[in-house]
Short mmCIF file of C-alpha atoms and ligand atoms in Angstrom, two decimals:
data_model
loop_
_atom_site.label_atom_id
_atom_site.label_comp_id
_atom_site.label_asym_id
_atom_site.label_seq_id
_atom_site.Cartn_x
_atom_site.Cartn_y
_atom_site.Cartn_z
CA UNK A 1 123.97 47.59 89.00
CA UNK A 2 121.35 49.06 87.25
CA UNK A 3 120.87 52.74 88.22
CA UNK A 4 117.45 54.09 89.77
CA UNK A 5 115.86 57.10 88.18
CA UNK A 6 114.91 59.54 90.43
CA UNK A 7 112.39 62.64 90.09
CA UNK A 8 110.85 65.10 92.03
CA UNK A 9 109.47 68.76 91.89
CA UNK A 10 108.97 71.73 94.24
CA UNK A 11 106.40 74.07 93.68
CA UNK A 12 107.61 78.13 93.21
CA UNK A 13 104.84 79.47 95.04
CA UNK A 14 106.74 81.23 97.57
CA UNK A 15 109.70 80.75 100.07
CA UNK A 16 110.86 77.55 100.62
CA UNK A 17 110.73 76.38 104.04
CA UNK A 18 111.87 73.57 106.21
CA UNK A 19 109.11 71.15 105.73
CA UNK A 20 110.23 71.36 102.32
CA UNK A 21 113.84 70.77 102.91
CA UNK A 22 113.16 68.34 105.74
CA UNK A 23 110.49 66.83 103.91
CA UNK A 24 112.05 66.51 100.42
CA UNK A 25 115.03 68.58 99.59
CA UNK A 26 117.47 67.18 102.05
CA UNK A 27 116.96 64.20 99.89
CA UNK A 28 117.45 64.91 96.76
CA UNK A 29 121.27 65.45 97.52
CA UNK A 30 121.67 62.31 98.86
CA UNK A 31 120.24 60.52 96.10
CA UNK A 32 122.40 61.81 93.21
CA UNK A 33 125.45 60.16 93.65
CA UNK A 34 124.10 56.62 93.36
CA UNK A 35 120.79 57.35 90.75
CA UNK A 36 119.82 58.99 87.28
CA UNK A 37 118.12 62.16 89.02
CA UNK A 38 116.01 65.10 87.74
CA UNK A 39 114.74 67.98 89.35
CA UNK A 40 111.92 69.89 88.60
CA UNK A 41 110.23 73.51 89.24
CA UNK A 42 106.98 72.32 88.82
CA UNK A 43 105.92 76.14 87.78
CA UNK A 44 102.51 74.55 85.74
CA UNK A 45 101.40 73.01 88.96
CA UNK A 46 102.10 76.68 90.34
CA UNK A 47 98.76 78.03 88.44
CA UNK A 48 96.48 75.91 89.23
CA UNK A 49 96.51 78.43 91.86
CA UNK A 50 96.39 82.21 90.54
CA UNK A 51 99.80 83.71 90.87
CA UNK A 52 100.88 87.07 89.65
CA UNK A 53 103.58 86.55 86.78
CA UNK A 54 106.61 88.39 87.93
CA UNK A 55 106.05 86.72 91.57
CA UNK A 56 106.06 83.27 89.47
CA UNK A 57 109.18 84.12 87.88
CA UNK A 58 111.11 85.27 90.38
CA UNK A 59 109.63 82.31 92.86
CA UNK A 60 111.12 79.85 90.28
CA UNK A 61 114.05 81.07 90.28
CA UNK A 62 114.38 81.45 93.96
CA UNK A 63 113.48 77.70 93.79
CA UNK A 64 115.96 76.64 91.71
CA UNK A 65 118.86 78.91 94.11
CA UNK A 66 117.30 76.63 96.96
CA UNK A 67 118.08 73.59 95.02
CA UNK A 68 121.91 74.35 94.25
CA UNK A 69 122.13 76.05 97.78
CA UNK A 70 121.06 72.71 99.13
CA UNK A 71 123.64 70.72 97.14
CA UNK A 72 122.40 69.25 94.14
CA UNK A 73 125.04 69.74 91.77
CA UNK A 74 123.93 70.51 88.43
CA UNK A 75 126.62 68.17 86.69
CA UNK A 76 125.12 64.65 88.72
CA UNK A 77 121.43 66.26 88.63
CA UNK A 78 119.02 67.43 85.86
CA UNK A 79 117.30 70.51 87.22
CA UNK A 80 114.84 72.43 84.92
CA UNK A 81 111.31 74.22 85.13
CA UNK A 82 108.74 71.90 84.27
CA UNK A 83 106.63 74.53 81.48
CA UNK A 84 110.00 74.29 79.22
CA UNK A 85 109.49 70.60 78.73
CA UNK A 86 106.32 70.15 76.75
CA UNK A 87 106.45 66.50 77.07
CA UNK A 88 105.00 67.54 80.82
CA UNK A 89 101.57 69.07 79.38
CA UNK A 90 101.49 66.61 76.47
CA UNK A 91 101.80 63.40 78.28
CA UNK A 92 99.32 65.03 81.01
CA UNK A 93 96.29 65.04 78.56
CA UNK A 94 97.07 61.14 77.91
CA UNK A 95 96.58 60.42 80.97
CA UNK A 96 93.67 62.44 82.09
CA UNK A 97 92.05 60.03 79.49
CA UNK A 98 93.39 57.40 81.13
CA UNK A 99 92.44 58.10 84.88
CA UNK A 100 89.18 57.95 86.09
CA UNK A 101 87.02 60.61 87.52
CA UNK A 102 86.32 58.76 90.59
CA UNK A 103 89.88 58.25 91.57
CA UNK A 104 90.44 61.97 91.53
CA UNK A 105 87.70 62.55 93.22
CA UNK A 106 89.22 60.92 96.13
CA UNK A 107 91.95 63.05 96.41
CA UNK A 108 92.28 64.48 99.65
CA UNK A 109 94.41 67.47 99.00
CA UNK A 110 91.84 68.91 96.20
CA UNK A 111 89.21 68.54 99.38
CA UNK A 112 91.61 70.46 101.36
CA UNK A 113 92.88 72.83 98.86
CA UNK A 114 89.47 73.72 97.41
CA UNK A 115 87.65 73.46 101.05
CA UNK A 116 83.98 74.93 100.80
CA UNK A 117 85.14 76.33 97.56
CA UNK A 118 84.59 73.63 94.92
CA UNK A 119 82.66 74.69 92.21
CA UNK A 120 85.16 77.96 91.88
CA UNK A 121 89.15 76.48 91.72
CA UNK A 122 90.12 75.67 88.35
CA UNK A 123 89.65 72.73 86.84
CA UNK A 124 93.84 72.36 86.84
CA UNK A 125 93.68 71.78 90.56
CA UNK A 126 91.77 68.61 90.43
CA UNK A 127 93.32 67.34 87.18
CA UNK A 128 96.86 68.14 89.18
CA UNK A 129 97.35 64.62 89.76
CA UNK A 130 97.13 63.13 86.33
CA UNK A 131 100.28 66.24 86.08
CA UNK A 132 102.05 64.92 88.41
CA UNK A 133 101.76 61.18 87.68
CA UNK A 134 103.31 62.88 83.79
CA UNK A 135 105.40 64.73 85.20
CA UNK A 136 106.99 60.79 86.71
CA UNK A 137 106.31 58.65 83.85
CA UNK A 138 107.44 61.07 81.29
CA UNK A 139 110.86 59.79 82.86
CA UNK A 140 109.61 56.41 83.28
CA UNK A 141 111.07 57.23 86.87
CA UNK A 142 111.41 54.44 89.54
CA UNK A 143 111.71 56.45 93.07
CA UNK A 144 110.03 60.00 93.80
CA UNK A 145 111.51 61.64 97.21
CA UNK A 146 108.42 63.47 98.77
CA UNK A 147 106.82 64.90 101.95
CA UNK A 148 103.68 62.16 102.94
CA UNK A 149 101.59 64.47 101.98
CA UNK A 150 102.16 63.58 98.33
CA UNK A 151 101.75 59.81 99.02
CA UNK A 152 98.29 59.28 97.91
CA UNK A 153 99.24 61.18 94.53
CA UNK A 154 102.20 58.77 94.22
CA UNK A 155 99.75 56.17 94.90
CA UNK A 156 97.69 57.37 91.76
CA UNK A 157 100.15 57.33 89.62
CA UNK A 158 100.57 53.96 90.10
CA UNK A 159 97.26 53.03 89.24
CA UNK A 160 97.36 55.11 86.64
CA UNK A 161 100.53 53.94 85.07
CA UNK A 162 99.18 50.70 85.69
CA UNK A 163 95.91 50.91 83.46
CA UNK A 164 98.02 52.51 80.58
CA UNK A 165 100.44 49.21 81.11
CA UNK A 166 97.12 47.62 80.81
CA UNK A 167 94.39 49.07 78.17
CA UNK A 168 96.84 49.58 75.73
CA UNK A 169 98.46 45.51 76.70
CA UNK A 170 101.77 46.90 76.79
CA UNK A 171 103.38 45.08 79.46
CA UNK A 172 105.86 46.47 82.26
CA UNK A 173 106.12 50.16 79.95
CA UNK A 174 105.64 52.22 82.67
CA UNK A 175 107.57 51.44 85.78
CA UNK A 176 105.22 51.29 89.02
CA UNK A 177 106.95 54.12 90.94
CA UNK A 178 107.92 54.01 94.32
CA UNK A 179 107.66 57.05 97.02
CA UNK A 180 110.79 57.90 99.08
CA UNK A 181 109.93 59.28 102.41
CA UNK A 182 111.22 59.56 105.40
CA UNK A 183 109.56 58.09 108.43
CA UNK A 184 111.33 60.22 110.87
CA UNK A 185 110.31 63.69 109.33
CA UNK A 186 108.04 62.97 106.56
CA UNK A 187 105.65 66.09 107.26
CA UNK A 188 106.58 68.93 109.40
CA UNK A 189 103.68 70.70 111.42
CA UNK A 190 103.05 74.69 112.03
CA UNK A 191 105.29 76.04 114.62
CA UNK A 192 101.41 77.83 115.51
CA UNK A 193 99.48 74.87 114.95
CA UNK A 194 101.11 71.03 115.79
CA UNK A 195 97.98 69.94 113.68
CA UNK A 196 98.25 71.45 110.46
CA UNK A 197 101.44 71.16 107.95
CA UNK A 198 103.57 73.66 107.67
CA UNK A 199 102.73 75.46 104.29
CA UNK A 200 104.35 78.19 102.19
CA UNK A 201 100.62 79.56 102.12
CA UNK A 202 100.01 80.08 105.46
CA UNK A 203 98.87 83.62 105.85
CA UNK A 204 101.14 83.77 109.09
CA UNK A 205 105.10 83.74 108.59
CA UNK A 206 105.83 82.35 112.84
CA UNK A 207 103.69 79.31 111.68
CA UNK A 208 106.94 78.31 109.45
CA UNK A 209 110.91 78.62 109.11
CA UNK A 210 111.58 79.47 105.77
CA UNK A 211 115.21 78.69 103.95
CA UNK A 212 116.05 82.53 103.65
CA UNK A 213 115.54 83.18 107.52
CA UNK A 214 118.04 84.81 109.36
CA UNK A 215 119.57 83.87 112.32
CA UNK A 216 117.15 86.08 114.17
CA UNK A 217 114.10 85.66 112.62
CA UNK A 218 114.83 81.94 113.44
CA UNK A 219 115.25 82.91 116.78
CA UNK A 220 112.64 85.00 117.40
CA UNK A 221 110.23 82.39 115.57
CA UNK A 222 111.50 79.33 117.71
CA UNK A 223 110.99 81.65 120.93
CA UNK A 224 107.25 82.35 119.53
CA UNK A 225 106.69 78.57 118.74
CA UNK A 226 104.03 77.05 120.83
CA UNK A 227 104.67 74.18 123.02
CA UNK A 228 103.56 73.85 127.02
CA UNK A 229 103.40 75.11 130.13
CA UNK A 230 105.03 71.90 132.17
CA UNK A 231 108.29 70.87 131.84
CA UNK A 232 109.66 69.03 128.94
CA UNK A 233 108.17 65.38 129.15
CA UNK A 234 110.17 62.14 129.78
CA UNK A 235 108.45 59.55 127.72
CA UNK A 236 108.11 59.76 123.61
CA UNK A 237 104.41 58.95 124.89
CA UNK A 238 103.70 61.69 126.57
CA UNK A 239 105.43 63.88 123.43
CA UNK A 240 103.46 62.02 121.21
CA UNK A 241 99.96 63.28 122.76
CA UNK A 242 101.53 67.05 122.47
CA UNK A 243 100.80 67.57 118.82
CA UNK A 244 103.55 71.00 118.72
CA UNK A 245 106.05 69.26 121.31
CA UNK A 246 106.06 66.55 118.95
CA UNK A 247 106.37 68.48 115.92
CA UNK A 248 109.75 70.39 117.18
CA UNK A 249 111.25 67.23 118.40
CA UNK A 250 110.75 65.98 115.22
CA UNK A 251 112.87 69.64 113.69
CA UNK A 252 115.29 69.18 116.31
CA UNK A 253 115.84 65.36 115.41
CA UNK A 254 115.96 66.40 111.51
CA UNK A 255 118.22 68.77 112.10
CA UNK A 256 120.87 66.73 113.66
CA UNK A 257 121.70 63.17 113.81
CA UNK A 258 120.30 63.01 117.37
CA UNK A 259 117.17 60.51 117.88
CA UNK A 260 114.43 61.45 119.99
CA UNK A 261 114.96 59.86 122.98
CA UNK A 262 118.23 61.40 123.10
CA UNK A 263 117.07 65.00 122.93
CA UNK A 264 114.73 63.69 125.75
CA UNK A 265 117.41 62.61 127.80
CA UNK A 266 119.06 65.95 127.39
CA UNK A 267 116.27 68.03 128.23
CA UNK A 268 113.82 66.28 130.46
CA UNK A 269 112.06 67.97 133.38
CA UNK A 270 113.80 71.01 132.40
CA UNK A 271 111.78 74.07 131.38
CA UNK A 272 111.00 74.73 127.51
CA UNK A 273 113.51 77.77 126.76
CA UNK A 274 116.78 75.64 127.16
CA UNK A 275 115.41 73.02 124.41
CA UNK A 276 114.29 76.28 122.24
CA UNK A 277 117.42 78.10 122.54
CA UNK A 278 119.68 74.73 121.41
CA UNK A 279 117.21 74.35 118.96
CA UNK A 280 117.73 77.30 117.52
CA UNK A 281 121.32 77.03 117.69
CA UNK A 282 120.94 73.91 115.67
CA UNK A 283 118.67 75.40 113.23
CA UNK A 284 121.08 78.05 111.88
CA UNK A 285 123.64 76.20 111.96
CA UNK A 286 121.37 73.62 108.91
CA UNK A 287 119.44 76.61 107.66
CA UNK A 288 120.80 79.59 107.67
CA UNK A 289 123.97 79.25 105.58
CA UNK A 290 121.31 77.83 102.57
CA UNK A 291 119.43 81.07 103.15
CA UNK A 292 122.81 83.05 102.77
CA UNK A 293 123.90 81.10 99.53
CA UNK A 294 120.37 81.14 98.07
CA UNK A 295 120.37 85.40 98.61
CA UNK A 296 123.81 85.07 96.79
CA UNK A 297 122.29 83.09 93.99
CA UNK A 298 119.28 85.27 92.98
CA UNK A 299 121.97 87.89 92.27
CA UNK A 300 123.32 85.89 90.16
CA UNK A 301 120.21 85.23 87.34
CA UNK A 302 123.03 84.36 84.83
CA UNK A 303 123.99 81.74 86.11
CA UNK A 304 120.41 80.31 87.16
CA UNK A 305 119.10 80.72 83.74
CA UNK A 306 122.20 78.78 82.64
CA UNK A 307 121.59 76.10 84.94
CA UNK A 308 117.54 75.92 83.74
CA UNK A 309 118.68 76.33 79.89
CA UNK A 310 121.39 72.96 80.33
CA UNK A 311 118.46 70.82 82.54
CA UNK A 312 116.15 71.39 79.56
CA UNK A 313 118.24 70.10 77.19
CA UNK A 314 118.96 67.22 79.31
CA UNK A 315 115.29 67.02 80.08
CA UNK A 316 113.32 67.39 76.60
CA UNK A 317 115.66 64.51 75.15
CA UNK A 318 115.51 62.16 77.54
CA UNK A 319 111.38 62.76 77.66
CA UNK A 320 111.25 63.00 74.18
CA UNK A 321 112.05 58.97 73.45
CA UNK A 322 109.30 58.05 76.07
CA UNK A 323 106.80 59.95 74.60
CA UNK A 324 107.17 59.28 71.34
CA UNK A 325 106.65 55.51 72.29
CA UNK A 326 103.54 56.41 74.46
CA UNK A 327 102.41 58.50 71.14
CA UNK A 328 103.17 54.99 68.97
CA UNK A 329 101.66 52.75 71.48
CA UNK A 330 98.68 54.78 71.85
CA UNK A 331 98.46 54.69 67.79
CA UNK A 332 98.57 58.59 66.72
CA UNK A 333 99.73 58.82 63.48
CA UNK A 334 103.18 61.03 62.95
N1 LIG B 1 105.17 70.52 105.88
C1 LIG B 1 105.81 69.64 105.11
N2 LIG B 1 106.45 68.60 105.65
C2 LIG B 1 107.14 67.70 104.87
N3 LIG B 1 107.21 67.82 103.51
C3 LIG B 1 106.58 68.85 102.94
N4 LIG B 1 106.45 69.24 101.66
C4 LIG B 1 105.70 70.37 101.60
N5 LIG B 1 105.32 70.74 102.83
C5 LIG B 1 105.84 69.82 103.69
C6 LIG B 1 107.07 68.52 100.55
O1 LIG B 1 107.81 69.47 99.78
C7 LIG B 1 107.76 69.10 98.41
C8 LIG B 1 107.39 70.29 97.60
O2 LIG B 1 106.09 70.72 97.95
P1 LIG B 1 105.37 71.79 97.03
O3 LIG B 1 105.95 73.11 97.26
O4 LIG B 1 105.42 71.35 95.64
O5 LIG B 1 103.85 71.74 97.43
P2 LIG B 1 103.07 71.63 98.76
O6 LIG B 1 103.20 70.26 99.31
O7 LIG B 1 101.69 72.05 98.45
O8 LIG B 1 103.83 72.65 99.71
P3 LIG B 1 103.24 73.84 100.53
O9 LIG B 1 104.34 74.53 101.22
O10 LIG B 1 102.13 73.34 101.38
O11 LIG B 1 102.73 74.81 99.41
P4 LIG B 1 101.35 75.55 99.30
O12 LIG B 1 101.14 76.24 100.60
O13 LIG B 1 101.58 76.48 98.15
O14 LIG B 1 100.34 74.48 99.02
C9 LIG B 1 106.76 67.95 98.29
O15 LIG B 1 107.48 66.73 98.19
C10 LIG B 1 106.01 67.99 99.58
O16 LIG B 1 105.59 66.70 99.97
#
């Protein structure tokens, strides 16, 4: 059987938190066993936004502690920061000439990102995608684990890879990549606001559960959480219409193995703090011992550089053979 290749990246622009994990982390360590897999710490997608240097470093390496904590091993896994692979930048400015303006200006997350703002982000936040969509084919990667929110930019990347496949009549060279996301818990919602995703940049900490919580800021932030003032409904129907019901059904159901309609049947016409409290419980039991063993990691920077220096290695060879194709096929002269 012919393996898959696998790669995805997390952003070090602050604590992780559960959308994250729920959304992608989770499963990236069930993917390794069975596929070619790479990890990255995507730190040049970190500035398209501003961030202050020693926050960047330390944020990638607290990224990379969230990634071992959560069980990728770095002996089945490739795990590196994406600026120590040049291949990432290099491949990037191939593409931006091969994407079109138009399809990036349909991006929804630059409209969300840059908001009223437009004319002042840099010019690395709307070129992001034509990174990312590198950042894939540099591997020539076949499945990308993501949070939905990333679908459209997978979507891109297709196209993209497409019209290189295309202009430059080189058949099947890029593989079409495919998202991996799950439907269940494919983007997780403030705790403060069921309609908006929860987001390391939210300016307030209760709108999110982040990986290095304790057991009683978990608490305390479930108890905060907003949900209603009847009891808990019967019907997935009725939950549906209650954007932040929803949302920590949803946590509870990612959490365990339980569907929703089970938790229902647990909890219904019951009032809200019984489902909170069990909630809870069932959050530190998933969360909190990856918040302990990432805080035991980040003392330990020997080790994490170790783990970065091996995955670039690993990285920069593998990428190395692709682009030096895409630089033949394209026709620069060594
Ligand atoms: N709320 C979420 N629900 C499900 N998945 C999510 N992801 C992020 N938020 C959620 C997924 O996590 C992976 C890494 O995301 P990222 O850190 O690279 O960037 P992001 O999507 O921009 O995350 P944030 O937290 O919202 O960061 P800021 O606030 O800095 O923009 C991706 O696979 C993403 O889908």
């Amino acid at each position: 059987m012919i393996k898959k290749t696998v790669l995805s990246g997390v952003q070090p622009t602050g604590d992780l938190h559960l959308g994250n994990y729920l959304g992608a982390i989770k499963n990236f360590a069930k993917m390794q066993n069975e596929n070619e897999c790479l990890f990255c710490i995507v730190d040049l997608h970190a500035i398209t936004v501003f961030q202050k240097s020693e926050e960047l470093r330390n944020n990638t390496y607290e990224v990379t502690a969230a990634y071992l904590a959560s069980g990728i091993d770095p002996k089945k896994s490739v795990i590196f920061n994406q600026s120590q692979v040049s291949g990432h930048a290099e491949l990037a400015w191939v593409l931006n000439c091969v994407c079109r303006m138009g399809w990036l200006n349909r991006m929804t997350q630059f409209k969300e990102k840059s908001g009223k703002n437009s004319e002042n982000v840099s010019s690395g936040l709307f070129t992001y995608p034509t990174l990312m969509a590198a950042d894939i084919l540099l591997y020539k990667a076949t499945h990308v684990p993501v949070g939905s929110d990333q679908k459209q930019h997978l979507e891109l990347t297709r196209d993209i890879a497409q019209k290189f496949n295309n202009d430059y009549e080189s058949q099947d060279f890029f593989p079409l990549p495919e998202p991996y996301i799950e439907k269940e818990i494919s983007r997780v919602m403030s705790l403060r606001d069921g309609t908006s995703k929860m987001s390391k940049s939210d300016i307030s900490d209760y709108s999110r559960i982040n990986l290095i919580d304790d057991k009683d800021t978990i608490i305390k932030k479930i108890k905060k959480s907003k949900t209603a003032d009847t009891p808990v409904p019967s019907s997935i129907e009725t939950i549906s219409d209650m954007p932040e019901v929803n949302n920590l059904f949803n946590i509870f159901s990612g959490v365990t193995s339980m569907s929703k309609n089970e938790i229902i049947s647990i909890y219904e016409g019951q009032n809200f703090s019984n489902f909170k409290n069990d909630l809870s419980d069932a959050l530190i039991e998933k969360i909190a011992p990856i918040g302990i063993e990432i805080k035991k990691l980040m003392n330990d920077k020997k080790y994490l550089n170790q783990v970065l220096q091996e995955g670039k290695e690993k990285a920069r060879k593998k990428s190395e053979l692709v682009l030096k194709d895409v630089y033949d096929i394209v026709g620069f002269v060594k």
